[in-house]
Amino acid sequence: MSATDDERHGRAPGGPGDGTPGGGRVPEGGDTARAGRTAEKKGTPDGGTPDDGAPDGGAAALAAARRERAVRAAVEQGLIGPADPVVGLLDVAGIRASAAGLRAAFEEVTAPGTPVLHAFAVKAASLVPVLRLLADEGLGCEVASPGELALARAAGVPASHTVLDSPAKSVEELREALSLGIAVNADNPQELARVDTLVGGPGATPSAPVGLRINPQVGGGTIEALSTATATSKFGVALRDEGARDWVVRAFLDRPWLTRLHTHTGSQGVPLDLMAAGVRAAYELAEEINTAAGRQQIDTLDIGGGLPVNFASDEESPTHREYALALRDAVPGLFDGRYGLVTEFGRSLLAKHGTVLARVEYAKTAGDRPIAVTHAGAQLATRTVFAPGSWPIRVTAFDPKGRPKSGPCVDQDVAGPCCFAGDLVAQKRPLPLFEAGDLAALLDTGAYYFSNHFAYNSLPRPAVHGFSTDPGAPGGVRFALVRPAQSVEEIVAESGGAQRDALTR
């Protein structure tokens, strides 16, 4: 079966009744996002097939080779140099392969015809061309703010492929989402009461799918700040609190239009078995509610995302396939076709396919410790700088022409440009000794590093380019500008430049 043009570009066909909001139990995207996406798709790595998680290392080796070729081509084509000392690079083929691997992983475990929407977590890479690329691969968007919704819409992602999650939605956010037909997951009883008012009361029927987020309270991972299913997490209805489960059941029974249940346990540092336990808790609750209702009221389970990423090597581990198989073992009823599914992966789709390339401005020593002072620090690798134990980063060394450096490894610090002593992306890291003019490559930076810019010292956001293998391009690599570098004029403008005299009048 071949994909239609609408399917290839992430558009949902038709209107209500064919899987779009208000048309029954099919979640946005449904089968249209699954149809016709075969290995012939143009974005497979170097003409190969999408990586399905096979542990042969082949996909990782191909990705590493593409990255090295792109670094050298970036130098040759002038993307980085003395005037442009830092740049972001995104591997288009790698992103396509990860999206294909995600789709294949869930197709393997779900019953034929099960509607599945993979909604990319926009916060992981809030770049319109990236969202458009993922839409071309059949993915939708999970948004958590008006800004993220605007980005999804700018990328051409239809409402039927969009899910709104946030613990602090305003009335206007809710009104806009519901009016557009975007699926909404209410976070708490007060928010659900707001939805009641907006749709005309519990007996009315909203024009968009509505769900309720629950916190299964199954525990946290190794990074406390990212653990969303602890006893005191701010997200969702705390299911194990006294009276909470009974309230949730009654909330659904009082609202026949409340048809979705949402949970999100995964994140970096959370093991697969804990992620599966959170999903199992939501599934069991859905079964309880449907039994109490005497019908299939809950027709869709949004199981969130949060698959951890391996930051120690080029291997993608764990894979989406490993997680899907773990879910099949832990919650077999999830995939029998009775429930449509929504996922919200972000980091696991993008992290491995991004590189920050930074020029070494100076090479110095302090206390006999070599220090490479670069243009990439806390403004890009914010989490790494402030919590290096939780967010280690791999760094590789290239010479000024973009060729991998050789020579004996020396313990050295790799520092950023921010004016505080702790602005270090690596400490005592054994690497070929950096010299001024060399290039430091920060690997696995495809997710969050280009969307969570820290404007310390008014440092500009760097340009981001996507790259693809192209024998006809210089160096065999074709670059596409994803986001231009932020100009000094833009920094002044967003810092109140037009209001210079506002406080002195």
XYZ file of C-alpha atoms in Angstrom:
505
model
C 0.000 0.000 0.000
C 1.491 3.364 -0.968
C 1.047 6.575 0.988
C -1.082 9.378 -0.391
C 0.356 12.869 -0.672
C -1.619 13.854 2.428
C -0.119 10.966 4.374
C 3.431 11.764 3.288
C 3.055 15.315 4.512
C 1.350 14.537 7.819
C -2.144 15.736 6.894
C -5.166 13.883 8.157
C -7.703 12.997 5.462
C -11.310 14.104 5.607
C -13.121 15.300 8.691
C -15.217 13.954 11.548
C -16.082 10.304 11.207
C -12.832 9.244 9.561
C -10.500 9.422 12.509
C -10.331 13.160 13.048
C -11.454 14.737 16.338
C -15.136 14.224 16.963
C -15.194 11.271 14.617
C -15.147 8.467 17.154
C -12.412 6.427 18.758
C -9.596 6.865 16.250
C -6.907 9.169 17.668
C -5.382 11.810 15.430
C -3.149 10.429 12.755
C -4.455 6.902 13.196
C -3.812 4.607 10.314
C -2.878 7.470 7.991
C 0.350 7.921 9.911
C 1.125 4.229 9.495
C 0.226 3.629 5.900
C 2.727 3.219 3.163
C 5.892 4.102 5.057
C 8.311 1.535 3.712
C 12.053 1.199 3.430
C 11.980 2.912 0.052
C 11.368 6.261 1.832
C 13.908 8.744 0.609
C 15.489 9.456 3.981
C 17.006 6.090 4.910
C 20.675 6.384 5.830
C 22.859 6.362 2.733
C 20.290 4.357 0.841
C 19.964 1.683 3.510
C 16.968 0.669 5.580
C 15.692 2.366 8.717
C 17.358 1.273 11.933
C 14.953 -1.043 13.731
C 17.100 -1.416 16.817
C 19.144 -4.354 15.552
C 22.289 -4.561 17.698
C 24.697 -4.872 14.762
C 26.186 -1.405 15.152
C 25.775 -0.727 11.448
C 23.429 2.223 11.805
C 25.624 3.807 14.472
C 28.720 3.441 12.306
C 26.934 4.994 9.328
C 25.748 7.892 11.486
C 29.265 8.503 12.821
C 30.665 8.498 9.284
C 28.022 10.981 8.134
C 28.826 13.214 11.088
C 32.563 13.288 10.330
C 31.880 14.063 6.687
C 29.514 16.866 7.722
C 32.068 18.456 10.072
C 34.674 18.677 7.329
C 32.110 19.952 4.821
C 30.929 22.588 7.301
C 34.462 23.981 7.383
C 34.899 23.773 3.619
C 31.584 25.505 2.973
C 32.222 28.270 5.512
C 29.524 27.379 8.045
C 32.069 27.671 10.843
C 35.165 29.817 11.154
C 36.557 32.871 12.965
C 33.448 34.945 12.168
C 30.999 32.098 12.931
C 32.618 30.203 15.803
C 29.741 27.900 16.740
C 27.128 26.078 14.686
C 24.561 23.329 15.156
C 24.278 20.394 12.749
C 21.348 17.986 12.364
C 21.558 14.662 10.507
C 18.412 14.482 8.362
C 18.854 10.818 7.438
C 19.361 9.903 11.088
C 16.195 11.717 12.143
C 14.192 9.974 9.435
C 15.608 6.615 10.489
C 14.661 7.165 14.138
C 11.115 8.118 13.150
C 10.859 5.021 10.963
C 12.208 2.871 13.792
C 9.603 4.251 16.194
C 6.760 3.537 13.799
C 8.034 0.032 13.082
C 8.460 -0.747 16.787
C 4.815 -0.105 17.594
C 3.521 -1.639 14.375
C 5.242 -4.854 15.453
C 3.349 -5.120 18.735
C -0.072 -3.616 17.976
C -3.032 -5.470 16.509
C -3.639 -4.746 12.809
C -5.636 -1.577 12.318
C -4.850 -0.147 15.748
C -4.759 3.652 15.441
C -1.461 5.055 16.698
C -0.318 8.672 16.769
C 3.314 9.385 17.552
C 3.300 13.019 18.683
C 6.795 14.496 18.881
C 7.469 16.479 22.077
C 8.095 19.932 20.604
C 10.085 21.090 23.635
C 12.877 18.732 22.577
C 13.512 20.590 19.309
C 11.372 23.678 18.871
C 12.433 24.271 15.270
C 9.768 24.543 12.585
C 11.748 22.701 9.849
C 12.382 19.816 12.246
C 8.673 19.570 13.032
C 7.955 19.625 9.318
C 10.489 16.862 8.688
C 8.890 14.695 11.362
C 5.432 15.440 9.977
C 6.728 14.177 6.633
C 7.537 10.966 8.502
C 3.980 10.698 9.815
C 4.537 12.154 13.283
C 2.413 14.774 14.982
C 3.251 17.214 17.775
C 2.808 17.251 21.530
C 2.750 20.879 22.627
C 2.875 22.440 26.070
C 2.492 26.169 25.466
C 0.942 28.672 23.056
C 4.380 29.131 21.510
C 4.830 25.430 20.837
C 1.347 25.238 19.361
C 2.200 28.140 17.063
C 5.347 26.327 15.939
C 3.409 23.142 15.189
C 0.871 25.093 13.164
C 3.643 26.953 11.320
C 5.107 23.557 10.396
C 1.784 22.555 8.850
C 0.975 19.931 11.475
C -2.821 19.552 11.486
C -4.926 19.806 14.615
C -5.765 16.133 14.231
C -2.080 15.306 14.799
C -1.612 17.664 17.762
C -1.953 17.060 21.515
C -1.887 19.784 24.177
C -0.296 18.949 27.522
C 0.700 21.421 30.216
C 0.206 21.664 33.979
C -0.783 25.327 33.732
C -3.085 25.883 30.770
C -4.906 29.193 30.806
C -8.547 29.543 29.851
C -7.496 31.093 26.552
C -5.147 28.189 25.771
C -7.917 25.703 26.437
C -10.444 27.684 24.405
C -8.095 27.917 21.414
C -7.164 24.246 21.473
C -10.755 23.059 21.754
C -11.919 25.413 19.013
C -9.181 24.153 16.680
C -10.004 20.510 17.354
C -6.746 19.783 19.171
C -6.752 16.945 21.691
C -6.462 18.243 25.254
C -5.261 16.342 28.297
C -6.598 18.057 31.415
C -4.086 18.044 34.244
C -6.250 18.359 37.367
C -9.814 18.744 38.675
C -9.775 22.549 38.382
C -8.702 22.376 34.771
C -11.339 19.777 33.995
C -13.931 22.139 35.506
C -12.687 24.848 33.133
C -13.180 22.464 30.225
C -16.725 21.797 31.487
C -17.449 25.516 31.295
C -15.904 25.923 27.863
C -17.815 23.044 26.298
C -21.115 23.951 27.973
C -21.149 21.605 30.945
C -20.566 17.909 31.622
C -23.519 16.946 29.420
C -22.234 18.805 26.362
C -19.985 17.341 23.685
C -16.668 19.059 22.928
C -15.438 19.360 19.359
C -12.059 17.883 20.264
C -10.917 14.757 22.125
C -10.408 15.373 25.844
C -8.460 13.248 28.283
C -7.286 13.392 31.878
C -3.685 13.051 33.012
C -2.982 10.856 35.989
C 0.178 10.488 38.042
C 0.518 6.759 38.772
C 2.979 7.522 41.604
C 5.124 4.511 40.752
C 8.421 6.211 41.622
C 11.244 8.234 40.124
C 14.438 7.690 38.204
C 17.991 8.800 38.826
C 17.310 12.464 37.948
C 14.907 13.830 40.538
C 14.093 17.016 38.646
C 12.822 15.027 35.650
C 10.888 12.321 37.493
C 7.190 12.833 36.773
C 5.630 9.868 38.583
C 6.808 10.388 42.149
C 4.481 10.736 45.122
C 4.664 14.536 44.953
C 5.048 15.219 41.224
C 3.298 18.366 40.006
C 1.816 16.581 36.978
C -1.643 15.044 36.759
C -4.044 13.663 39.348
C -2.081 11.803 42.031
C -3.769 8.433 41.674
C -2.748 6.931 45.018
C -3.752 9.918 47.134
C -6.761 9.292 49.355
C -9.995 9.439 47.374
C -8.263 10.274 44.097
C -9.017 7.061 42.244
C -12.723 7.220 43.112
C -12.801 10.850 41.977
C -11.222 9.953 38.624
C -13.730 7.170 37.982
C -16.642 9.456 38.840
C -15.211 12.252 36.666
C -15.356 9.946 33.649
C -18.790 8.551 34.438
C -20.160 12.096 34.727
C -18.649 13.051 31.352
C -19.369 10.616 28.528
C -17.193 12.785 26.273
C -14.102 12.246 28.424
C -12.544 9.467 26.366
C -8.798 9.520 26.973
C -6.429 8.712 29.791
C -2.921 10.143 29.821
C 0.189 9.293 31.801
C 3.880 10.073 31.391
C 6.379 8.219 33.554
C 9.428 8.116 31.314
C 12.366 10.499 31.205
C 16.128 10.407 31.209
C 17.254 8.214 34.096
C 14.013 6.202 34.261
C 14.366 2.446 33.585
C 12.067 0.660 31.156
C 10.369 -1.421 33.840
C 9.343 1.718 35.740
C 8.051 3.310 32.542
C 6.028 0.171 31.861
C 4.662 0.191 35.414
C 3.268 3.685 34.855
C 1.583 2.623 31.634
C 0.198 -0.486 33.306
C -1.368 1.644 36.045
C -3.121 3.784 33.425
C -4.298 0.724 31.507
C -5.738 -0.884 34.637
C -7.538 2.335 35.503
C -8.983 2.532 31.989
C -10.279 -1.017 32.315
C -11.874 -0.138 35.658
C -13.570 2.961 34.243
C -14.867 1.151 31.164
C -16.260 -1.623 33.335
C -17.998 0.916 35.579
C -19.382 2.701 32.524
C -20.602 -0.531 30.981
C -19.090 0.484 27.652
C -15.808 1.403 25.964
C -15.785 5.011 27.168
C -12.022 5.363 27.269
C -10.957 4.570 23.734
C -7.435 6.054 23.685
C -4.452 5.799 26.015
C -1.767 8.462 25.780
C 1.309 6.773 27.245
C 3.694 9.735 27.001
C 7.311 9.316 26.006
C 10.579 9.849 27.832
C 12.657 6.958 26.485
C 16.142 7.453 27.955
C 19.122 8.064 25.686
C 22.584 6.522 25.853
C 25.076 9.400 25.982
C 28.146 7.156 26.218
C 28.481 6.004 22.598
C 26.958 6.272 19.130
C 24.639 3.336 19.811
C 20.932 4.100 20.217
C 20.093 2.290 23.431
C 17.532 1.490 24.619
C 15.617 1.401 21.360
C 11.962 2.146 20.761
C 11.585 -1.517 19.820
C 12.973 -2.648 23.175
C 10.496 -0.399 24.936
C 7.570 -1.581 22.823
C 8.440 -5.200 23.563
C 8.757 -4.403 27.290
C 5.281 -2.857 27.183
C 3.890 -5.897 25.381
C 5.229 -8.118 28.159
C 4.051 -5.880 30.999
C 0.692 -4.725 29.582
C -0.387 -7.185 26.855
C -3.950 -5.831 26.731
C -2.608 -2.456 25.652
C -2.008 -3.733 22.146
C -5.052 -5.922 21.468
C -6.753 -3.256 19.374
C -9.331 -2.020 21.892
C -7.393 1.158 22.616
C -5.964 3.719 20.259
C -2.500 4.858 21.329
C -0.669 8.171 21.519
C 3.046 8.478 22.285
C 5.055 11.621 23.052
C 8.719 10.868 22.407
C 11.210 13.706 22.020
C 14.804 13.220 23.151
C 15.026 9.641 21.862
C 14.132 10.740 18.331
C 16.589 13.640 18.025
C 19.455 13.446 20.522
C 21.780 11.192 18.537
C 21.365 13.197 15.365
C 22.681 16.570 16.484
C 26.196 17.998 16.848
C 27.341 21.348 18.202
C 30.556 22.383 16.491
C 32.571 25.052 18.321
C 35.848 26.739 17.449
C 38.610 26.742 20.066
C 39.385 30.433 20.516
C 42.246 29.935 22.961
C 44.214 27.024 24.380
C 45.717 27.767 27.790
C 46.719 26.117 31.051
C 45.911 26.727 34.708
C 47.522 24.704 37.469
C 49.082 22.533 34.766
C 45.561 21.711 33.471
C 45.113 22.369 29.737
C 41.930 24.324 29.004
C 40.334 24.690 25.588
C 38.209 27.853 25.614
C 35.436 27.468 23.034
C 32.258 29.260 22.006
C 29.892 26.524 23.259
C 29.125 26.409 26.951
C 26.239 26.979 29.294
C 24.267 28.966 26.730
C 23.817 25.705 24.761
C 24.746 22.846 27.098
C 22.966 24.309 30.109
C 22.069 21.042 31.793
C 25.530 19.606 31.188
C 27.243 22.600 32.768
C 25.006 22.763 35.843
C 24.429 19.021 36.337
C 27.290 17.197 34.632
C 26.701 13.988 36.550
C 23.208 13.638 35.111
C 23.955 15.112 31.685
C 27.452 14.080 30.558
C 28.381 14.984 27.031
C 30.774 13.388 24.564
C 33.360 15.668 23.006
C 35.516 14.878 19.996
C 38.406 16.876 18.565
C 38.860 18.077 14.989
C 41.622 20.172 13.455
C 40.925 23.543 11.783
C 40.144 21.800 8.480
C 37.518 19.585 10.106
C 39.620 16.419 10.168
C 39.618 14.184 13.285
C 42.619 15.014 15.479
C 45.094 12.313 16.323
C 47.892 12.082 18.824
C 48.167 11.132 22.489
C 45.209 11.940 24.702
C 45.729 14.521 27.416
C 43.388 15.235 30.320
C 41.957 18.700 29.682
C 38.963 20.893 30.325
C 36.674 22.059 27.542
C 35.272 25.427 28.550
C 32.566 27.695 27.212
C 32.435 31.487 26.799
C 30.211 32.347 29.779
C 31.618 34.512 32.550
C 31.547 32.079 35.429
C 34.149 29.510 36.416
C 31.878 26.510 36.156
C 31.134 26.979 32.452
C 32.726 23.653 31.509
C 31.219 21.066 29.182
C 33.959 18.560 30.045
C 36.492 18.297 32.849
C 39.737 16.316 32.843
C 38.591 14.713 29.606
C 41.262 12.636 27.794
C 41.407 14.058 24.254
C 44.077 14.930 21.697
C 45.438 18.236 22.907
C 43.340 21.120 21.603
C 45.047 24.101 19.984
C 43.639 27.477 19.024
C 41.654 27.142 15.808
C 40.722 23.516 16.399
C 37.097 22.432 16.572
C 35.362 20.794 19.522
C 32.342 18.701 18.577
C 29.683 18.229 21.259
C 27.866 15.034 20.324
C 24.315 13.782 20.996
C 23.023 17.356 21.076
C 20.065 17.035 18.694
C 17.470 17.301 21.459
C 17.085 20.293 23.805
C 20.457 21.881 22.976
C 18.884 23.924 20.163
C 15.634 24.731 21.969
C 16.646 25.498 25.566
C 19.018 28.390 24.904
C 20.334 30.105 28.027
C 20.843 33.801 27.238
C 23.622 34.330 29.777
C 25.967 37.204 28.801
C 23.540 37.950 25.937
C 25.247 35.266 23.867
C 23.457 34.667 20.569
C 21.641 31.549 19.522
C 23.793 29.793 16.897
C 22.760 28.903 13.383
C 21.440 25.384 12.926
C 21.805 23.492 9.650
C 20.455 20.147 8.569
C 22.753 18.011 6.466
C 22.244 15.253 3.916
C 24.588 13.122 1.862
C 24.779 14.516 -1.669
C 27.577 13.410 -4.041
C 27.037 16.563 -6.090
C 27.601 18.966 -3.201
C 31.006 20.237 -1.989
C 32.487 17.581 0.238
C 29.571 15.284 -0.564
C 27.286 17.036 1.924
C 24.351 19.344 1.293
C 23.352 21.738 4.069
C 19.950 23.351 4.610
C 19.558 26.302 6.956
C 17.136 25.389 9.755
C 17.571 28.546 11.826
C 19.867 31.527 11.179
C 22.240 32.720 13.851
C 20.783 35.343 16.137
C 22.141 38.786 15.320
C 23.369 41.377 17.785
C 20.535 43.617 16.593
C 18.000 40.928 17.500
C 19.536 40.572 20.956
C 19.214 44.307 21.502
C 15.621 44.284 20.260
C 14.474 41.503 22.577
C 16.295 43.192 25.461
C 14.188 46.334 25.206
C 16.265 48.330 22.779
C 13.222 50.142 21.429
C 12.286 51.182 24.978
C 15.681 52.669 25.846
C 14.299 55.717 27.648
C 11.306 54.050 29.269
C 12.689 54.348 32.813
C 14.187 57.823 32.560
C 11.198 59.823 31.353
